[in-house]
Amino acid sequence: MGEGCRAGDEDRLARVAWGRLAEPCDLQAGALTQGLGHGDALRWLREGAGPPPVDAPWGQDVWARARARWRPRLAGLDPEREIAGIARVGGSVVVPGDETWPVALDDLEAAAPHCLWVRGDPALLVAGDARRDASGLTGAVAIVGARASTGYGEHVTGELAASLADSGLAVVSGGAFGIDAVAHRTALAVGGPTVAVMAGGLDRFYPAGNADLLARVAREGAVVAELGPGSSPSRSRFLTRNRLIAALAQVCVVVEAGWRSGTLSTAMHAARLLRPVAAVPGPVTSAASAGCHRLIREGVAVCVSDAAQVRELLPGGGETLAAEPDDAAVRRAGDVPAGVSTLDARVWEALPARGGASIDSLVRVAGAAPGAVRAALGSLELAGHVRREGDRYRRTAR
Amino acid sequence: MGEGCRAGDEDRLARVAWGRLAEPCDLQAGALTQGLGHGDALRWLREGAGPPPVDAPWGQDVWARARARWRPRLAGLDPEREIAGIARVGGSVVVPGDETWPVALDDLEAAAPHCLWVRGDPALLVAGDARRDASGLTGAVAIVGARASTGYGEHVTGELAASLADSGLAVVSGGAFGIDAVAHRTALAVGGPTVAVMAGGLDRFYPAGNADLLARVAREGAVVAELGPGSSPSRSRFLTRNRLIAALAQVCVVVEAGWRSGTLSTAMHAARLLRPVAAVPGPVTSAASAGCHRLIREGVAVCVSDAAQVRELLPGGGETLAAEPDDAAVRRAGDVPAGVSTLDARVWEALPARGGASIDSLVRVAGAAPGAVRAALGSLELAGHVRREGDRYRRTAR
């Protein structure tokens, strides 16, 4: 053990055990298992005395407290039975060394999960990795937001998720009501990949109102959790779950979020992981957009309006900069003709809407020298914007 | 002449003349008049030969072309008659050295206007200056936006303008349809100061549909222009006018703007003048907000949602940081009690919704050491969130 790279049986079982013993983001558990390997860490917990032989900044008291919180959970451990249990519902446990372990989670360092429980296609987990080449996946984008979403937010989420998933990007979200649900549902609707990250165990889909949707994500995409079956979701587990959403995706997009929304924690995790964060603005009169505006205002998130602007944030996305919105047909009669120089425009504007004008008059009105006015009239005439009649010039009808 | 600080009669008349001779932002006119003073610059134009004795990077040909565009306008000059004309309608011409000349315009350097024509209270022009102390004004904010505004944009403009004008800030805008008109109208409605900057002469209020509004601004606020009476607004004059809006205010707020809106030029002028620029986001489904999102996305503007966030951008505004939105009454039954520590929250969550739990059970469920669980229960009990019954603990009803 110790190197933690080969997914040998002992390592897998010990990782499942540590997923039970320690709460997510238990930094002592992270340091211990990364220092000793999960198997030796388990042996130290069962048999050892004093601080473990790992390089860590904590004294004996911290390790004593850590043991005291882990040991009460040793009694109920049965990793083999649990792995068999998830297999019976078509699921699996993924650990480092497996083909489908997302190396993107290494960015979490000591807060990386010990293992992942998966129902569905575990290959989707690597959508955010460099190793996705053979899978047909093009990357992974987290789309997260308010449970109390508005019709506006749901509409925008649908537009984003449809476009991104349709191009092979995995849509990662939290399976909650509101924005999350629309993101998953839309990705499924366009036949695209989607991953739901749960805060509790996979024996039960939470929230119950999304059970049908999550069952479909489990069949056609993947539902994933770091906590074993039977673990109930809690507020702290929702917050630690958010770091997995952030880590599994290459970009995090927040569509709607209240001023204190838990969604903001996903954005902050993504920012700490150096993943680009995007937020969709909305009406300032909508409380559901206040968190998005906060992220933009505080410089955490970049302001995005459509899927193309999200794609720009993907690795290499700067090569395909989003096009400007099409503004054909916005010009009105009386406007300066398109594509003319500044001076030409000034002379064109100096021409009356009806009737003609002499060069002397144009020189005064445009405030340009006679030679410049003559040159401008020449190029405007050549482009068909101006017509000469004797010694006077007039605009052509358009 | 030359020092251009005393508003002597000759300087005033010469400035009015130069306002006629040269288009706004004519850089040669700026260099010439700032180098020689307006009176000597006029004499050079009438009598001089060869390049003028000013420090400028242009050769003889550039000066020859400049003369050629200015001289045709010499014939019709009559500054005295013009000043008498504006006085007949209760207006005035303001020049540097006057008490009411806004020194903020010095930031425009060679593109500063030669003079300003004002109808209404010229004291409002200095709202954006350091010299406003005696006036009761507290500063000046430009609120600009789309002519093709939406109900949303008009609503937000009204909220912003009412709050800012009510606190004594002058609302500066362009007098156009849409956002501009709402900004002026709202400032007037709350009895606050407002300044409309016109692209053409003050003999005629443009657009005609806003004539009544602008007449009221002229009576209760100020309408101002750099071009003399009789000058018609043109596209290029609208764009150069925008620099005056930007310069006269300390902050520039864009409420709605299309992707290519002329309003963006006001924002860019403000940014070049090192004035903070703010933009109000809106639905990404609204073309009228696309320009605002562009400004935010490109880092030109900071995202603002209300007047308090605009005030933060005023000089010294950082001292009164905008409060967080009130989120009272968002907590629901079953939520972790407000104000408890992370560990306390974890233990509270480990308690079943109904019935009690032993410390051993809480240790396992919360994943915390027995001592820590006991300490958390103690503080939760003290705060009235938890009740002890024998050796079991339960949540108190709320």
PDB file of N, CA, C and O in Angstrom, chain B residues 169-235:
ATOM      1  N   LEU B 169     -27.584  63.808  -5.481  1.00  0.00           N
ATOM      2  CA  LEU B 169     -26.688  63.556  -6.617  1.00  0.00           C
ATOM      3  C   LEU B 169     -27.371  64.030  -7.902  1.00  0.00           C
ATOM      4  O   LEU B 169     -28.554  63.750  -8.127  1.00  0.00           O
ATOM      5  N   ALA B 170     -26.619  64.739  -8.735  1.00  0.00           N
ATOM      6  CA  ALA B 170     -27.175  65.167 -10.016  1.00  0.00           C
ATOM      7  C   ALA B 170     -27.197  63.986 -10.980  1.00  0.00           C
ATOM      8  O   ALA B 170     -26.207  63.273 -11.125  1.00  0.00           O
ATOM      9  N   VAL B 171     -28.337  63.772 -11.616  1.00  0.00           N
ATOM     10  CA  VAL B 171     -28.461  62.702 -12.612  1.00  0.00           C
ATOM     11  C   VAL B 171     -28.197  63.312 -13.986  1.00  0.00           C
ATOM     12  O   VAL B 171     -28.952  64.159 -14.463  1.00  0.00           O
ATOM     13  N   VAL B 172     -27.098  62.896 -14.602  1.00  0.00           N
ATOM     14  CA  VAL B 172     -26.690  63.422 -15.902  1.00  0.00           C
ATOM     15  C   VAL B 172     -27.077  62.402 -16.971  1.00  0.00           C
ATOM     16  O   VAL B 172     -26.830  61.206 -16.817  1.00  0.00           O
ATOM     17  N   SER B 173     -27.716  62.858 -18.059  1.00  0.00           N
ATOM     18  CA  SER B 173     -28.039  61.929 -19.129  1.00  0.00           C
ATOM     19  C   SER B 173     -28.142  62.688 -20.441  1.00  0.00           C
ATOM     20  O   SER B 173     -27.806  63.880 -20.498  1.00  0.00           O
ATOM     21  N   GLY B 174     -28.603  62.003 -21.478  1.00  0.00           N
ATOM     22  CA  GLY B 174     -28.541  62.556 -22.825  1.00  0.00           C
ATOM     23  C   GLY B 174     -29.856  63.043 -23.382  1.00  0.00           C
ATOM     24  O   GLY B 174     -29.912  63.444 -24.541  1.00  0.00           O
ATOM     25  N   GLY B 175     -30.919  62.977 -22.573  1.00  0.00           N
ATOM     26  CA  GLY B 175     -32.193  63.519 -23.033  1.00  0.00           C
ATOM     27  C   GLY B 175     -32.892  62.706 -24.103  1.00  0.00           C
ATOM     28  O   GLY B 175     -33.878  63.161 -24.681  1.00  0.00           O
ATOM     29  N   ALA B 176     -32.395  61.509 -24.389  1.00  0.00           N
ATOM     30  CA  ALA B 176     -32.979  60.698 -25.462  1.00  0.00           C
ATOM     31  C   ALA B 176     -34.227  59.975 -24.969  1.00  0.00           C
ATOM     32  O   ALA B 176     -34.545  59.963 -23.781  1.00  0.00           O
ATOM     33  N   PHE B 177     -34.929  59.342 -25.896  1.00  0.00           N
ATOM     34  CA  PHE B 177     -36.036  58.479 -25.520  1.00  0.00           C
ATOM     35  C   PHE B 177     -35.523  57.320 -24.663  1.00  0.00           C
ATOM     36  O   PHE B 177     -34.336  57.023 -24.660  1.00  0.00           O
ATOM     37  N   GLY B 178     -36.426  56.644 -23.990  1.00  0.00           N
ATOM     38  CA  GLY B 178     -36.047  55.412 -23.278  1.00  0.00           C
ATOM     39  C   GLY B 178     -35.412  55.711 -21.930  1.00  0.00           C
ATOM     40  O   GLY B 178     -35.922  56.515 -21.146  1.00  0.00           O
ATOM     41  N   ILE B 179     -34.278  55.079 -21.684  1.00  0.00           N
ATOM     42  CA  ILE B 179     -33.629  55.157 -20.371  1.00  0.00           C
ATOM     43  C   ILE B 179     -33.310  56.593 -19.982  1.00  0.00           C
ATOM     44  O   ILE B 179     -33.585  57.026 -18.853  1.00  0.00           O
ATOM     45  N   ASP B 180     -32.732  57.370 -20.915  1.00  0.00           N
ATOM     46  CA  ASP B 180     -32.364  58.753 -20.609  1.00  0.00           C
ATOM     47  C   ASP B 180     -33.574  59.526 -20.082  1.00  0.00           C
ATOM     48  O   ASP B 180     -33.495  60.214 -19.051  1.00  0.00           O
ATOM     49  N   ALA B 181     -34.686  59.411 -20.811  1.00  0.00           N
ATOM     50  CA  ALA B 181     -35.880  60.174 -20.440  1.00  0.00           C
ATOM     51  C   ALA B 181     -36.375  59.768 -19.055  1.00  0.00           C
ATOM     52  O   ALA B 181     -36.749  60.626 -18.243  1.00  0.00           O
ATOM     53  N   VAL B 182     -36.373  58.474 -18.764  1.00  0.00           N
ATOM     54  CA  VAL B 182     -36.833  58.016 -17.451  1.00  0.00           C
ATOM     55  C   VAL B 182     -35.910  58.557 -16.357  1.00  0.00           C
ATOM     56  O   VAL B 182     -36.362  58.959 -15.283  1.00  0.00           O
ATOM     57  N   ALA B 183     -34.616  58.594 -16.629  1.00  0.00           N
ATOM     58  CA  ALA B 183     -33.657  59.097 -15.643  1.00  0.00           C
ATOM     59  C   ALA B 183     -33.945  60.564 -15.315  1.00  0.00           C
ATOM     60  O   ALA B 183     -34.044  60.944 -14.148  1.00  0.00           O
ATOM     61  N   HIS B 184     -34.095  61.392 -16.363  1.00  0.00           N
ATOM     62  CA  HIS B 184     -34.396  62.814 -16.120  1.00  0.00           C
ATOM     63  C   HIS B 184     -35.733  62.972 -15.408  1.00  0.00           C
ATOM     64  O   HIS B 184     -35.854  63.711 -14.439  1.00  0.00           O
ATOM     65  N   ARG B 185     -36.758  62.284 -15.933  1.00  0.00           N
ATOM     66  CA  ARG B 185     -38.117  62.462 -15.422  1.00  0.00           C
ATOM     67  C   ARG B 185     -38.192  62.075 -13.947  1.00  0.00           C
ATOM     68  O   ARG B 185     -38.830  62.757 -13.149  1.00  0.00           O
ATOM     69  N   THR B 186     -37.501  60.973 -13.589  1.00  0.00           N
ATOM     70  CA  THR B 186     -37.554  60.520 -12.204  1.00  0.00           C
ATOM     71  C   THR B 186     -36.820  61.480 -11.283  1.00  0.00           C
ATOM     72  O   THR B 186     -37.277  61.775 -10.182  1.00  0.00           O
ATOM     73  N   ALA B 187     -35.670  61.978 -11.746  1.00  0.00           N
ATOM     74  CA  ALA B 187     -34.929  62.946 -10.921  1.00  0.00           C
ATOM     75  C   ALA B 187     -35.796  64.166 -10.655  1.00  0.00           C
ATOM     76  O   ALA B 187     -35.872  64.658  -9.522  1.00  0.00           O
ATOM     77  N   LEU B 188     -36.481  64.645 -11.697  1.00  0.00           N
ATOM     78  CA  LEU B 188     -37.381  65.793 -11.505  1.00  0.00           C
ATOM     79  C   LEU B 188     -38.504  65.440 -10.534  1.00  0.00           C
ATOM     80  O   LEU B 188     -38.873  66.243  -9.671  1.00  0.00           O
ATOM     81  N   ALA B 189     -39.018  64.224 -10.661  1.00  0.00           N
ATOM     82  CA  ALA B 189     -40.161  63.825  -9.840  1.00  0.00           C
ATOM     83  C   ALA B 189     -39.828  63.839  -8.358  1.00  0.00           C
ATOM     84  O   ALA B 189     -40.689  64.132  -7.532  1.00  0.00           O
ATOM     85  N   VAL B 190     -38.597  63.504  -8.016  1.00  0.00           N
ATOM     86  CA  VAL B 190     -38.230  63.506  -6.595  1.00  0.00           C
ATOM     87  C   VAL B 190     -37.633  64.856  -6.184  1.00  0.00           C
ATOM     88  O   VAL B 190     -37.100  64.995  -5.077  1.00  0.00           O
ATOM     89  N   GLY B 191     -37.698  65.842  -7.089  1.00  0.00           N
ATOM     90  CA  GLY B 191     -37.165  67.160  -6.765  1.00  0.00           C
ATOM     91  C   GLY B 191     -35.651  67.187  -6.726  1.00  0.00           C
ATOM     92  O   GLY B 191     -35.059  68.042  -6.066  1.00  0.00           O
ATOM     93  N   GLY B 192     -35.014  66.285  -7.429  1.00  0.00           N
ATOM     94  CA  GLY B 192     -33.556  66.202  -7.420  1.00  0.00           C
ATOM     95  C   GLY B 192     -32.953  66.883  -8.633  1.00  0.00           C
ATOM     96  O   GLY B 192     -33.656  67.212  -9.586  1.00  0.00           O
ATOM     97  N   PRO B 193     -31.634  67.109  -8.602  1.00  0.00           N
ATOM     98  CA  PRO B 193     -30.970  67.806  -9.703  1.00  0.00           C
ATOM     99  C   PRO B 193     -30.738  66.888 -10.911  1.00  0.00           C
ATOM    100  O   PRO B 193     -30.417  65.711 -10.745  1.00  0.00           O
ATOM    101  N   THR B 194     -30.915  67.438 -12.103  1.00  0.00           N
ATOM    102  CA  THR B 194     -30.645  66.633 -13.301  1.00  0.00           C
ATOM    103  C   THR B 194     -30.117  67.524 -14.411  1.00  0.00           C
ATOM    104  O   THR B 194     -30.483  68.704 -14.507  1.00  0.00           O
ATOM    105  N   VAL B 195     -29.226  66.962 -15.225  1.00  0.00           N
ATOM    106  CA  VAL B 195     -28.561  67.685 -16.307  1.00  0.00           C
ATOM    107  C   VAL B 195     -28.703  66.878 -17.589  1.00  0.00           C
ATOM    108  O   VAL B 195     -28.348  65.700 -17.629  1.00  0.00           O
ATOM    109  N   ALA B 196     -29.245  67.525 -18.641  1.00  0.00           N
ATOM    110  CA  ALA B 196     -29.344  66.862 -19.941  1.00  0.00           C
ATOM    111  C   ALA B 196     -28.317  67.457 -20.884  1.00  0.00           C
ATOM    112  O   ALA B 196     -28.260  68.676 -21.046  1.00  0.00           O
ATOM    113  N   VAL B 197     -27.487  66.606 -21.484  1.00  0.00           N
ATOM    114  CA  VAL B 197     -26.446  67.083 -22.392  1.00  0.00           C
ATOM    115  C   VAL B 197     -26.897  66.809 -23.831  1.00  0.00           C
ATOM    116  O   VAL B 197     -27.117  65.657 -24.208  1.00  0.00           O
ATOM    117  N   MET B 198     -27.043  67.894 -24.608  1.00  0.00           N
ATOM    118  CA  MET B 198     -27.580  67.790 -25.964  1.00  0.00           C
ATOM    119  C   MET B 198     -26.464  67.650 -27.005  1.00  0.00           C
ATOM    120  O   MET B 198     -25.364  68.152 -26.810  1.00  0.00           O
ATOM    121  N   ALA B 199     -26.781  66.982 -28.111  1.00  0.00           N
ATOM    122  CA  ALA B 199     -25.811  66.838 -29.196  1.00  0.00           C
ATOM    123  C   ALA B 199     -25.901  67.987 -30.189  1.00  0.00           C
ATOM    124  O   ALA B 199     -24.999  68.165 -31.010  1.00  0.00           O
ATOM    125  N   GLY B 200     -26.988  68.748 -30.147  1.00  0.00           N
ATOM    126  CA  GLY B 200     -27.146  69.897 -31.050  1.00  0.00           C
ATOM    127  C   GLY B 200     -27.347  71.162 -30.235  1.00  0.00           C
ATOM    128  O   GLY B 200     -27.166  71.170 -29.015  1.00  0.00           O
ATOM    129  N   GLY B 201     -27.730  72.222 -30.891  1.00  0.00           N
ATOM    130  CA  GLY B 201     -27.900  73.509 -30.225  1.00  0.00           C
ATOM    131  C   GLY B 201     -29.131  73.560 -29.341  1.00  0.00           C
ATOM    132  O   GLY B 201     -30.060  72.761 -29.500  1.00  0.00           O
ATOM    133  N   LEU B 202     -29.133  74.531 -28.424  1.00  0.00           N
ATOM    134  CA  LEU B 202     -30.205  74.585 -27.414  1.00  0.00           C
ATOM    135  C   LEU B 202     -31.432  75.372 -27.885  1.00  0.00           C
ATOM    136  O   LEU B 202     -32.386  75.544 -27.128  1.00  0.00           O
ATOM    137  N   ASP B 203     -31.414  75.831 -29.150  1.00  0.00           N
ATOM    138  CA  ASP B 203     -32.596  76.525 -29.663  1.00  0.00           C
ATOM    139  C   ASP B 203     -33.749  75.553 -29.868  1.00  0.00           C
ATOM    140  O   ASP B 203     -34.905  75.952 -29.951  1.00  0.00           O
ATOM    141  N   ARG B 204     -33.413  74.278 -29.943  1.00  0.00           N
ATOM    142  CA  ARG B 204     -34.411  73.278 -30.286  1.00  0.00           C
ATOM    143  C   ARG B 204     -34.097  72.051 -29.441  1.00  0.00           C
ATOM    144  O   ARG B 204     -32.947  71.636 -29.373  1.00  0.00           O
ATOM    145  N   PHE B 205     -35.099  71.519 -28.756  1.00  0.00           N
ATOM    146  CA  PHE B 205     -34.837  70.328 -27.949  1.00  0.00           C
ATOM    147  C   PHE B 205     -35.014  69.081 -28.812  1.00  0.00           C
ATOM    148  O   PHE B 205     -36.036  68.939 -29.496  1.00  0.00           O
ATOM    149  N   TYR B 206     -34.036  68.242 -28.787  1.00  0.00           N
ATOM    150  CA  TYR B 206     -34.078  67.020 -29.591  1.00  0.00           C
ATOM    151  C   TYR B 206     -34.026  65.820 -28.657  1.00  0.00           C
ATOM    152  O   TYR B 206     -33.233  65.831 -27.727  1.00  0.00           O
ATOM    153  N   PRO B 207     -34.766  64.759 -28.857  1.00  0.00           N
ATOM    154  CA  PRO B 207     -35.796  64.614 -29.898  1.00  0.00           C
ATOM    155  C   PRO B 207     -37.052  65.410 -29.557  1.00  0.00           C
ATOM    156  O   PRO B 207     -37.328  65.669 -28.384  1.00  0.00           O
ATOM    157  N   ALA B 208     -37.794  65.795 -30.596  1.00  0.00           N
ATOM    158  CA  ALA B 208     -38.971  66.639 -30.433  1.00  0.00           C
ATOM    159  C   ALA B 208     -39.972  66.008 -29.459  1.00  0.00           C
ATOM    160  O   ALA B 208     -40.636  66.708 -28.701  1.00  0.00           O
ATOM    161  N   GLY B 209     -40.035  64.694 -29.455  1.00  0.00           N
ATOM    162  CA  GLY B 209     -40.968  64.005 -28.558  1.00  0.00           C
ATOM    163  C   GLY B 209     -40.639  64.200 -27.089  1.00  0.00           C
ATOM    164  O   GLY B 209     -41.487  63.989 -26.225  1.00  0.00           O
ATOM    165  N   ASN B 210     -39.408  64.621 -26.799  1.00  0.00           N
ATOM    166  CA  ASN B 210     -39.022  64.886 -25.405  1.00  0.00           C
ATOM    167  C   ASN B 210     -38.975  66.390 -25.111  1.00  0.00           C
ATOM    168  O   ASN B 210     -38.429  66.793 -24.085  1.00  0.00           O
ATOM    169  N   ALA B 211     -39.519  67.205 -26.025  1.00  0.00           N
ATOM    170  CA  ALA B 211     -39.383  68.666 -25.879  1.00  0.00           C
ATOM    171  C   ALA B 211     -39.964  69.147 -24.558  1.00  0.00           C
ATOM    172  O   ALA B 211     -39.358  69.979 -23.866  1.00  0.00           O
ATOM    173  N   ASP B 212     -41.128  68.626 -24.183  1.00  0.00           N
ATOM    174  CA  ASP B 212     -41.738  69.072 -22.920  1.00  0.00           C
ATOM    175  C   ASP B 212     -40.857  68.691 -21.734  1.00  0.00           C
ATOM    176  O   ASP B 212     -40.638  69.489 -20.818  1.00  0.00           O
ATOM    177  N   LEU B 213     -40.380  67.444 -21.753  1.00  0.00           N
ATOM    178  CA  LEU B 213     -39.504  66.985 -20.669  1.00  0.00           C
ATOM    179  C   LEU B 213     -38.255  67.857 -20.582  1.00  0.00           C
ATOM    180  O   LEU B 213     -37.863  68.308 -19.499  1.00  0.00           O
ATOM    181  N   LEU B 214     -37.631  68.117 -21.740  1.00  0.00           N
ATOM    182  CA  LEU B 214     -36.383  68.883 -21.733  1.00  0.00           C
ATOM    183  C   LEU B 214     -36.622  70.340 -21.336  1.00  0.00           C
ATOM    184  O   LEU B 214     -35.769  70.953 -20.684  1.00  0.00           O
ATOM    185  N   ALA B 215     -37.786  70.860 -21.691  1.00  0.00           N
ATOM    186  CA  ALA B 215     -38.109  72.219 -21.256  1.00  0.00           C
ATOM    187  C   ALA B 215     -38.207  72.260 -19.739  1.00  0.00           C
ATOM    188  O   ALA B 215     -37.764  73.213 -19.090  1.00  0.00           O
ATOM    189  N   ARG B 216     -38.750  71.172 -19.163  1.00  0.00           N
ATOM    190  CA  ARG B 216     -38.850  71.124 -17.707  1.00  0.00           C
ATOM    191  C   ARG B 216     -37.458  70.964 -17.079  1.00  0.00           C
ATOM    192  O   ARG B 216     -37.158  71.568 -16.043  1.00  0.00           O
ATOM    193  N   VAL B 217     -36.604  70.153 -17.726  1.00  0.00           N
ATOM    194  CA  VAL B 217     -35.224  70.021 -17.238  1.00  0.00           C
ATOM    195  C   VAL B 217     -34.550  71.397 -17.281  1.00  0.00           C
ATOM    196  O   VAL B 217     -33.827  71.776 -16.353  1.00  0.00           O
ATOM    197  N   ALA B 218     -34.802  72.172 -18.346  1.00  0.00           N
ATOM    198  CA  ALA B 218     -34.193  73.503 -18.465  1.00  0.00           C
ATOM    199  C   ALA B 218     -34.698  74.428 -17.356  1.00  0.00           C
ATOM    200  O   ALA B 218     -33.957  75.290 -16.884  1.00  0.00           O
ATOM    201  N   ARG B 219     -35.954  74.256 -16.939  1.00  0.00           N
ATOM    202  CA  ARG B 219     -36.500  75.112 -15.864  1.00  0.00           C
ATOM    203  C   ARG B 219     -35.998  74.682 -14.488  1.00  0.00           C
ATOM    204  O   ARG B 219     -35.658  75.494 -13.645  1.00  0.00           O
ATOM    205  N   GLU B 220     -35.978  73.359 -14.226  1.00  0.00           N
ATOM    206  CA  GLU B 220     -35.705  72.876 -12.866  1.00  0.00           C
ATOM    207  C   GLU B 220     -34.311  72.275 -12.706  1.00  0.00           C
ATOM    208  O   GLU B 220     -33.866  72.034 -11.587  1.00  0.00           O
ATOM    209  N   GLY B 221     -33.663  71.975 -13.830  1.00  0.00           N
ATOM    210  CA  GLY B 221     -32.312  71.425 -13.779  1.00  0.00           C
ATOM    211  C   GLY B 221     -31.447  72.229 -14.729  1.00  0.00           C
ATOM    212  O   GLY B 221     -31.420  73.454 -14.625  1.00  0.00           O
ATOM    213  N   ALA B 222     -30.762  71.549 -15.628  1.00  0.00           N
ATOM    214  CA  ALA B 222     -29.962  72.258 -16.624  1.00  0.00           C
ATOM    215  C   ALA B 222     -29.896  71.439 -17.905  1.00  0.00           C
ATOM    216  O   ALA B 222     -29.745  70.215 -17.857  1.00  0.00           O
ATOM    217  N   VAL B 223     -30.035  72.141 -19.044  1.00  0.00           N
ATOM    218  CA  VAL B 223     -29.783  71.515 -20.344  1.00  0.00           C
ATOM    219  C   VAL B 223     -28.540  72.186 -20.900  1.00  0.00           C
ATOM    220  O   VAL B 223     -28.415  73.417 -20.829  1.00  0.00           O
ATOM    221  N   VAL B 224     -27.616  71.394 -21.416  1.00  0.00           N
ATOM    222  CA  VAL B 224     -26.315  71.930 -21.769  1.00  0.00           C
ATOM    223  C   VAL B 224     -25.866  71.360 -23.115  1.00  0.00           C
ATOM    224  O   VAL B 224     -26.269  70.259 -23.502  1.00  0.00           O
ATOM    225  N   ALA B 225     -25.075  72.153 -23.838  1.00  0.00           N
ATOM    226  CA  ALA B 225     -24.526  71.701 -25.117  1.00  0.00           C
ATOM    227  C   ALA B 225     -23.218  72.421 -25.363  1.00  0.00           C
ATOM    228  O   ALA B 225     -22.997  73.513 -24.844  1.00  0.00           O
ATOM    229  N   GLU B 226     -22.343  71.813 -26.157  1.00  0.00           N
ATOM    230  CA  GLU B 226     -21.125  72.519 -26.529  1.00  0.00           C
ATOM    231  C   GLU B 226     -21.310  73.233 -27.869  1.00  0.00           C
ATOM    232  O   GLU B 226     -20.507  74.107 -28.210  1.00  0.00           O
ATOM    233  N   LEU B 227     -22.345  72.851 -28.611  1.00  0.00           N
ATOM    234  CA  LEU B 227     -22.581  73.465 -29.908  1.00  0.00           C
ATOM    235  C   LEU B 227     -23.592  74.601 -29.761  1.00  0.00           C
ATOM    236  O   LEU B 227     -24.522  74.506 -28.964  1.00  0.00           O
ATOM    237  N   GLY B 228     -23.404  75.630 -30.527  1.00  0.00           N
ATOM    238  CA  GLY B 228     -24.240  76.811 -30.418  1.00  0.00           C
ATOM    239  C   GLY B 228     -25.627  76.594 -30.987  1.00  0.00           C
ATOM    240  O   GLY B 228     -25.875  75.613 -31.700  1.00  0.00           O
ATOM    241  N   PRO B 229     -26.542  77.511 -30.682  1.00  0.00           N
ATOM    242  CA  PRO B 229     -27.898  77.439 -31.216  1.00  0.00           C
ATOM    243  C   PRO B 229     -27.877  77.309 -32.738  1.00  0.00           C
ATOM    244  O   PRO B 229     -27.027  77.911 -33.405  1.00  0.00           O
ATOM    245  N   GLY B 230     -28.790  76.507 -33.261  1.00  0.00           N
ATOM    246  CA  GLY B 230     -28.862  76.303 -34.704  1.00  0.00           C
ATOM    247  C   GLY B 230     -28.080  75.094 -35.174  1.00  0.00           C
ATOM    248  O   GLY B 230     -28.288  74.602 -36.285  1.00  0.00           O
ATOM    249  N   SER B 231     -27.170  74.577 -34.355  1.00  0.00           N
ATOM    250  CA  SER B 231     -26.390  73.397 -34.750  1.00  0.00           C
ATOM    251  C   SER B 231     -27.287  72.159 -34.655  1.00  0.00           C
ATOM    252  O   SER B 231     -27.944  71.935 -33.639  1.00  0.00           O
ATOM    253  N   SER B 232     -27.290  71.371 -35.720  1.00  0.00           N
ATOM    254  CA  SER B 232     -28.150  70.197 -35.692  1.00  0.00           C
ATOM    255  C   SER B 232     -27.373  68.996 -35.152  1.00  0.00           C
ATOM    256  O   SER B 232     -26.163  68.878 -35.369  1.00  0.00           O
ATOM    257  N   PRO B 233     -28.057  68.121 -34.449  1.00  0.00           N
ATOM    258  CA  PRO B 233     -27.376  66.909 -33.966  1.00  0.00           C
ATOM    259  C   PRO B 233     -27.140  65.971 -35.140  1.00  0.00           C
ATOM    260  O   PRO B 233     -27.935  65.920 -36.065  1.00  0.00           O
ATOM    261  N   SER B 234     -26.016  65.276 -35.122  1.00  0.00           N
ATOM    262  CA  SER B 234     -25.723  64.270 -36.153  1.00  0.00           C
ATOM    263  C   SER B 234     -25.100  63.088 -35.442  1.00  0.00           C
ATOM    264  O   SER B 234     -24.771  63.176 -34.262  1.00  0.00           O
ATOM    265  N   ARG B 235     -24.949  62.001 -36.161  1.00  0.00           N
ATOM    266  CA  ARG B 235     -24.420  60.810 -35.524  1.00  0.00           C
ATOM    267  C   ARG B 235     -23.069  61.085 -34.862  1.00  0.00           C
ATOM    268  O   ARG B 235     -22.829  60.705 -33.724  1.00  0.00           O
TER     269      ARG B 235
END
